[in-house]
């Protein structure tokens, strides 16, 4: 085998959790304020960030709109996971 690192995609639920938390904290939002913006309960946002529950496409759209991003950004491969895998962590 060559020295290239092969990275496998992170599961969609984990991608959403990591991207949601990153985007929320980058914007200085608490889970409660994020939930209010998306018309969810705070515990639901917490569950999403902990991969405890699934979210619907409509819910993804609400979260994306509240964060001011496209849904695709919530599903993108998180950079920190890619970098950690390349470093062998």
Coordinates of N, CA, C and O in Angstrom, one line a residue:
X1 N 0.8 -1.2 0.0 CA 0.0 0.0 0.0 C 0.9 1.2 0.0 O 2.0 1.2 0.5
X2 N 0.4 2.3 -0.6 CA 1.1 3.6 -0.6 C 1.0 4.3 0.7 O 0.2 3.9 1.6
X3 N 1.7 5.3 0.9 CA 1.7 6.1 2.2 C 0.5 7.0 2.3 O 0.4 7.8 3.2
X4 N -0.4 7.0 1.3 CA -1.6 7.9 1.3 C -2.6 7.4 2.4 O -2.8 6.2 2.6
X5 N -3.1 8.4 3.1 CA -4.2 8.1 4.1 C -5.5 8.1 3.4 O -5.9 9.0 2.7
X6 N -6.3 7.0 3.6 CA -7.6 6.9 3.1 C -8.6 7.3 4.3 O -8.5 6.7 5.3
X7 N -9.4 8.3 4.0 CA -10.3 8.6 5.1 C -11.7 8.2 4.6 O -12.1 8.3 3.5
X8 N -12.5 7.6 5.6 CA -13.8 7.2 5.3 C -14.7 8.3 5.8 O -14.5 9.0 6.7
X9 N -15.8 8.5 5.0 CA -16.8 9.6 5.4 C -17.4 9.4 6.8 O -17.6 8.2 7.2
X10 N -17.6 10.4 7.5 CA -18.2 10.4 8.8 C -19.7 10.2 8.6 O -20.3 10.8 7.7
X11 N -20.4 9.5 9.4 CA -21.8 9.3 9.3 C -22.6 10.6 9.3 O -22.1 11.5 10.0
X12 N -23.6 10.7 8.6 CA -24.4 11.9 8.5 C -24.8 12.5 9.8 O -24.7 13.7 10.0
X13 N -25.3 11.6 10.7 CA -25.7 12.1 12.0 C -24.5 12.8 12.8 O -24.7 13.8 13.4
X14 N -23.4 12.2 12.7 CA -22.2 12.8 13.3 C -21.8 14.1 12.7 O -21.4 15.0 13.3
X15 N -21.8 14.1 11.3 CA -21.5 15.3 10.6 C -22.4 16.5 11.1 O -21.9 17.6 11.3
X16 N -23.7 16.2 11.1 CA -24.6 17.2 11.5 C -24.3 17.7 13.0 O -24.3 18.9 13.2
X17 N -24.1 16.8 13.8 CA -23.8 17.1 15.2 C -22.5 18.0 15.3 O -22.6 19.1 16.0
X18 N -21.5 17.6 14.7 CA -20.2 18.4 14.8 C -20.4 19.8 14.1 O -19.9 20.8 14.6
X19 N -21.0 19.8 12.9 CA -21.1 21.1 12.2 C -22.1 22.0 12.9 O -21.9 23.2 13.0
X20 N -23.2 21.4 13.5 CA -24.1 22.3 14.3 C -23.4 22.9 15.5 O -23.5 24.1 15.6
X21 N -22.7 22.1 16.2 CA -22.0 22.7 17.4 C -21.0 23.7 17.0 O -20.9 24.8 17.6
X22 N -20.2 23.4 15.9 CA -19.2 24.4 15.5 C -19.8 25.7 15.0 O -19.4 26.8 15.5
X23 N -20.8 25.6 14.2 CA -21.5 26.8 13.6 C -22.2 27.6 14.7 O -22.1 28.8 14.8
X24 N -22.8 26.9 15.7 CA -23.5 27.5 16.8 C -22.5 28.3 17.7 O -22.7 29.5 18.0
X25 N -21.4 27.6 18.0 CA -20.4 28.3 18.9 C -19.7 29.4 18.2 O -19.4 30.4 18.8
X26 N -19.4 29.3 16.9 CA -18.8 30.3 16.1 C -19.6 31.6 16.1 O -19.1 32.7 16.0
X27 N -20.9 31.4 16.2 CA -21.8 32.6 16.2 C -22.2 33.0 17.6 O -23.0 33.9 17.8
X28 N -21.6 32.4 18.6 CA -21.8 32.8 20.0 C -23.1 32.5 20.5 O -23.6 33.2 21.4
X29 N -23.8 31.5 20.0 CA -25.1 31.1 20.4 C -25.1 30.0 21.4 O -24.3 29.0 21.3
X30 N -25.9 30.1 22.4 CA -26.1 29.0 23.3 C -27.1 28.0 22.7 O -27.7 28.3 21.7
X31 N -27.2 26.8 23.3 CA -28.1 25.8 22.7 C -29.5 26.4 22.8 O -30.3 26.2 21.9
X32 N -29.8 27.1 23.9 CA -31.1 27.7 24.1 C -31.5 28.7 23.0 O -32.5 28.7 22.4
X33 N -30.5 29.6 22.8 CA -30.8 30.7 21.8 C -30.8 30.1 20.4 O -31.7 30.5 19.5
X34 N -30.0 29.0 20.1 CA -30.1 28.3 18.8 C -31.5 27.7 18.6 O -32.1 27.8 17.6
X35 N -31.9 27.1 19.7 CA -33.3 26.4 19.7 C -34.4 27.5 19.4 O -35.3 27.2 18.6
X36 N -34.3 28.6 20.0 CA -35.3 29.6 19.8 C -35.3 30.1 18.4 O -36.4 30.3 17.8
X37 N -34.1 30.3 17.8 CA -34.0 30.8 16.4 C -34.6 29.8 15.4 O -35.2 30.2 14.4
X38 N -34.5 28.5 15.7 CA -35.0 27.4 14.8 C -36.3 26.9 15.3 O -36.9 26.0 14.6
X39 N -36.9 27.5 16.3 CA -38.2 27.0 16.9 C -38.2 25.6 17.3 O -39.1 24.8 17.0
X40 N -37.1 25.2 18.0 CA -37.0 23.9 18.7 C -36.9 24.1 20.2 O -36.6 25.2 20.6
X41 N -36.9 23.0 20.9 CA -36.7 23.0 22.3 C -35.2 22.9 22.5 O -34.5 22.2 21.7
X42 N -34.6 23.5 23.6 CA -33.2 23.4 23.8 C -32.7 22.0 24.0 O -31.6 21.7 23.5
X43 N -33.5 21.1 24.6 CA -33.0 19.8 24.8 C -32.9 19.1 23.4 O -32.0 18.2 23.3
X44 N -33.7 19.5 22.4 CA -33.6 18.8 21.1 C -32.2 19.2 20.5 O -31.6 18.4 19.9
X45 N -31.8 20.5 20.6 CA -30.5 20.9 20.1 C -29.4 20.1 20.8 O -28.5 19.6 20.1
X46 N -29.5 20.0 22.0 CA -28.5 19.2 22.8 C -28.5 17.7 22.3 O -27.4 17.2 22.1
X47 N -29.6 17.1 22.1 CA -29.7 15.8 21.6 C -29.1 15.7 20.2 O -28.4 14.7 19.9
X48 N -29.3 16.6 19.3 CA -28.7 16.6 18.0 C -27.2 16.7 18.1 O -26.5 16.0 17.4
X49 N -26.7 17.6 19.0 CA -25.2 17.7 19.1 C -24.6 16.5 19.7 O -23.4 16.3 19.5
X50 N -25.3 15.7 20.4 CA -24.8 14.5 21.1 C -25.1 13.2 20.3 O -24.8 12.1 20.7
X51 N -25.7 13.4 19.1 CA -26.1 12.2 18.2 C -27.1 11.3 18.9 O -27.1 10.1 18.6
X52 N -28.0 11.8 19.7 CA -28.9 11.0 20.4 C -30.2 10.8 19.5 O -30.9 9.8 19.6
X53 N -30.5 11.8 18.7 CA -31.7 11.7 17.9 C -31.4 12.1 16.4 O -30.4 12.7 16.1
X54 N -32.3 11.7 15.5 CA -32.2 12.1 14.1 C -33.0 13.4 13.9 O -33.9 13.8 14.7
X55 N -32.7 14.0 12.8 CA -33.4 15.2 12.4 C -34.0 15.1 11.0 O -33.4 14.4 10.2
X56 N -35.2 15.7 10.8 CA -35.8 15.6 9.4 C -35.1 16.6 8.5 O -34.4 17.5 8.9
X57 N -35.4 16.4 7.2 CA -35.0 17.4 6.2 C -35.5 18.8 6.6 O -34.8 19.8 6.5
X58 N -36.8 18.9 6.9 CA -37.4 20.1 7.3 C -36.7 20.8 8.5 O -36.4 22.0 8.6
X59 N -36.3 19.9 9.5 CA -35.6 20.4 10.6 C -34.2 20.9 10.3 O -33.8 21.9 10.8
X60 N -33.5 20.2 9.4 CA -32.2 20.7 8.9 C -32.4 22.0 8.2 O -31.5 22.9 8.4
X61 N -33.4 22.2 7.5 CA -33.6 23.5 6.8 C -33.8 24.6 7.9 O -33.3 25.7 7.7
X62 N -34.6 24.3 8.9 CA -34.8 25.3 10.0 C -33.5 25.7 10.7 O -33.2 26.8 11.0
X63 N -32.7 24.7 11.0 CA -31.4 24.9 11.6 C -30.5 25.7 10.7 O -29.9 26.7 11.1
X64 N -30.4 25.3 9.4 CA -29.6 26.0 8.5 C -30.0 27.5 8.4 O -29.2 28.4 8.4
X65 N -31.3 27.7 8.3 CA -31.8 29.1 8.1 C -31.4 29.9 9.4 O -31.0 31.1 9.3
X66 N -31.6 29.3 10.6 CA -31.3 30.0 11.8 C -29.8 30.3 11.9 O -29.4 31.4 12.5
X67 N -28.9 29.5 11.3 CA -27.5 29.7 11.3 C -27.0 30.6 10.1 O -25.9 31.0 10.1
X68 N -27.9 30.8 9.2 CA -27.5 31.6 8.0 C -26.6 30.8 7.0 O -25.8 31.4 6.4
X69 N -26.8 29.5 6.9 CA -26.0 28.7 6.0 C -26.9 27.8 5.2 O -28.1 27.7 5.5
X70 N -26.4 27.2 4.2 CA -27.1 26.3 3.3 C -27.1 24.9 4.1 O -26.1 24.6 4.8
X71 N -28.1 24.1 3.8 CA -28.2 22.8 4.5 C -26.9 22.0 4.2 O -26.4 21.2 5.0
X72 N -26.3 22.2 3.0 CA -25.1 21.4 2.6 C -24.0 21.6 3.7 O -23.2 20.7 3.9
X73 N -23.9 22.8 4.2 CA -22.8 23.0 5.2 C -23.0 22.2 6.5 O -22.1 21.8 7.1
X74 N -24.2 21.9 6.8 CA -24.5 21.0 8.0 C -24.1 19.5 7.7 O -23.8 18.8 8.6
X75 N -24.1 19.2 6.4 CA -23.8 17.8 6.0 C -22.4 17.6 5.6 O -21.9 16.5 5.3
X76 N -21.6 18.7 5.5 CA -20.2 18.6 5.0 C -19.3 17.8 5.9 O -19.6 17.7 7.1
X77 N -18.3 17.2 5.4 CA -17.3 16.5 6.1 C -16.6 17.5 7.1 O -16.0 18.4 6.6
X78 N -16.8 17.3 8.4 CA -16.1 18.3 9.3 C -14.6 18.3 9.2 O -14.0 17.2 9.1
X79 N -14.0 19.4 9.1 CA -12.6 19.6 9.0 C -11.8 18.9 10.1 O -10.8 18.3 9.9
X80 N -12.3 19.1 11.3 CA -11.5 18.6 12.5 C -11.4 17.1 12.5 O -10.5 16.5 12.9
X81 N -12.4 16.4 11.9 CA -12.4 15.0 11.9 C -11.4 14.5 10.8 O -10.6 13.6 11.0
X82 N -11.5 15.2 9.6 CA -10.6 14.9 8.5 C -9.1 15.1 9.0 O -8.3 14.2 8.7
X83 N -8.8 16.2 9.6 CA -7.5 16.5 10.1 C -7.0 15.5 11.1 O -5.9 15.0 11.1
X84 N -7.9 15.1 12.0 CA -7.5 14.2 13.1 C -7.2 12.8 12.5 O -6.3 12.1 12.9
X85 N -8.0 12.4 11.5 CA -7.8 11.1 10.9 C -6.5 11.1 10.1 O -5.8 10.1 10.1
X86 N -6.2 12.2 9.5 CA -4.9 12.2 8.7 C -3.7 12.2 9.7 O -2.7 11.7 9.3
X87 N -3.9 12.7 10.9 CA -2.8 12.7 11.9 C -2.7 11.4 12.6 O -1.9 11.2 13.4
X88 N -3.7 10.5 12.3 CA -3.7 9.2 12.9 C -4.3 9.1 14.3 O -4.1 8.2 15.0
X89 N -5.1 10.1 14.6 CA -5.8 10.2 15.9 C -7.1 9.4 15.9 O -7.7 9.3 14.9

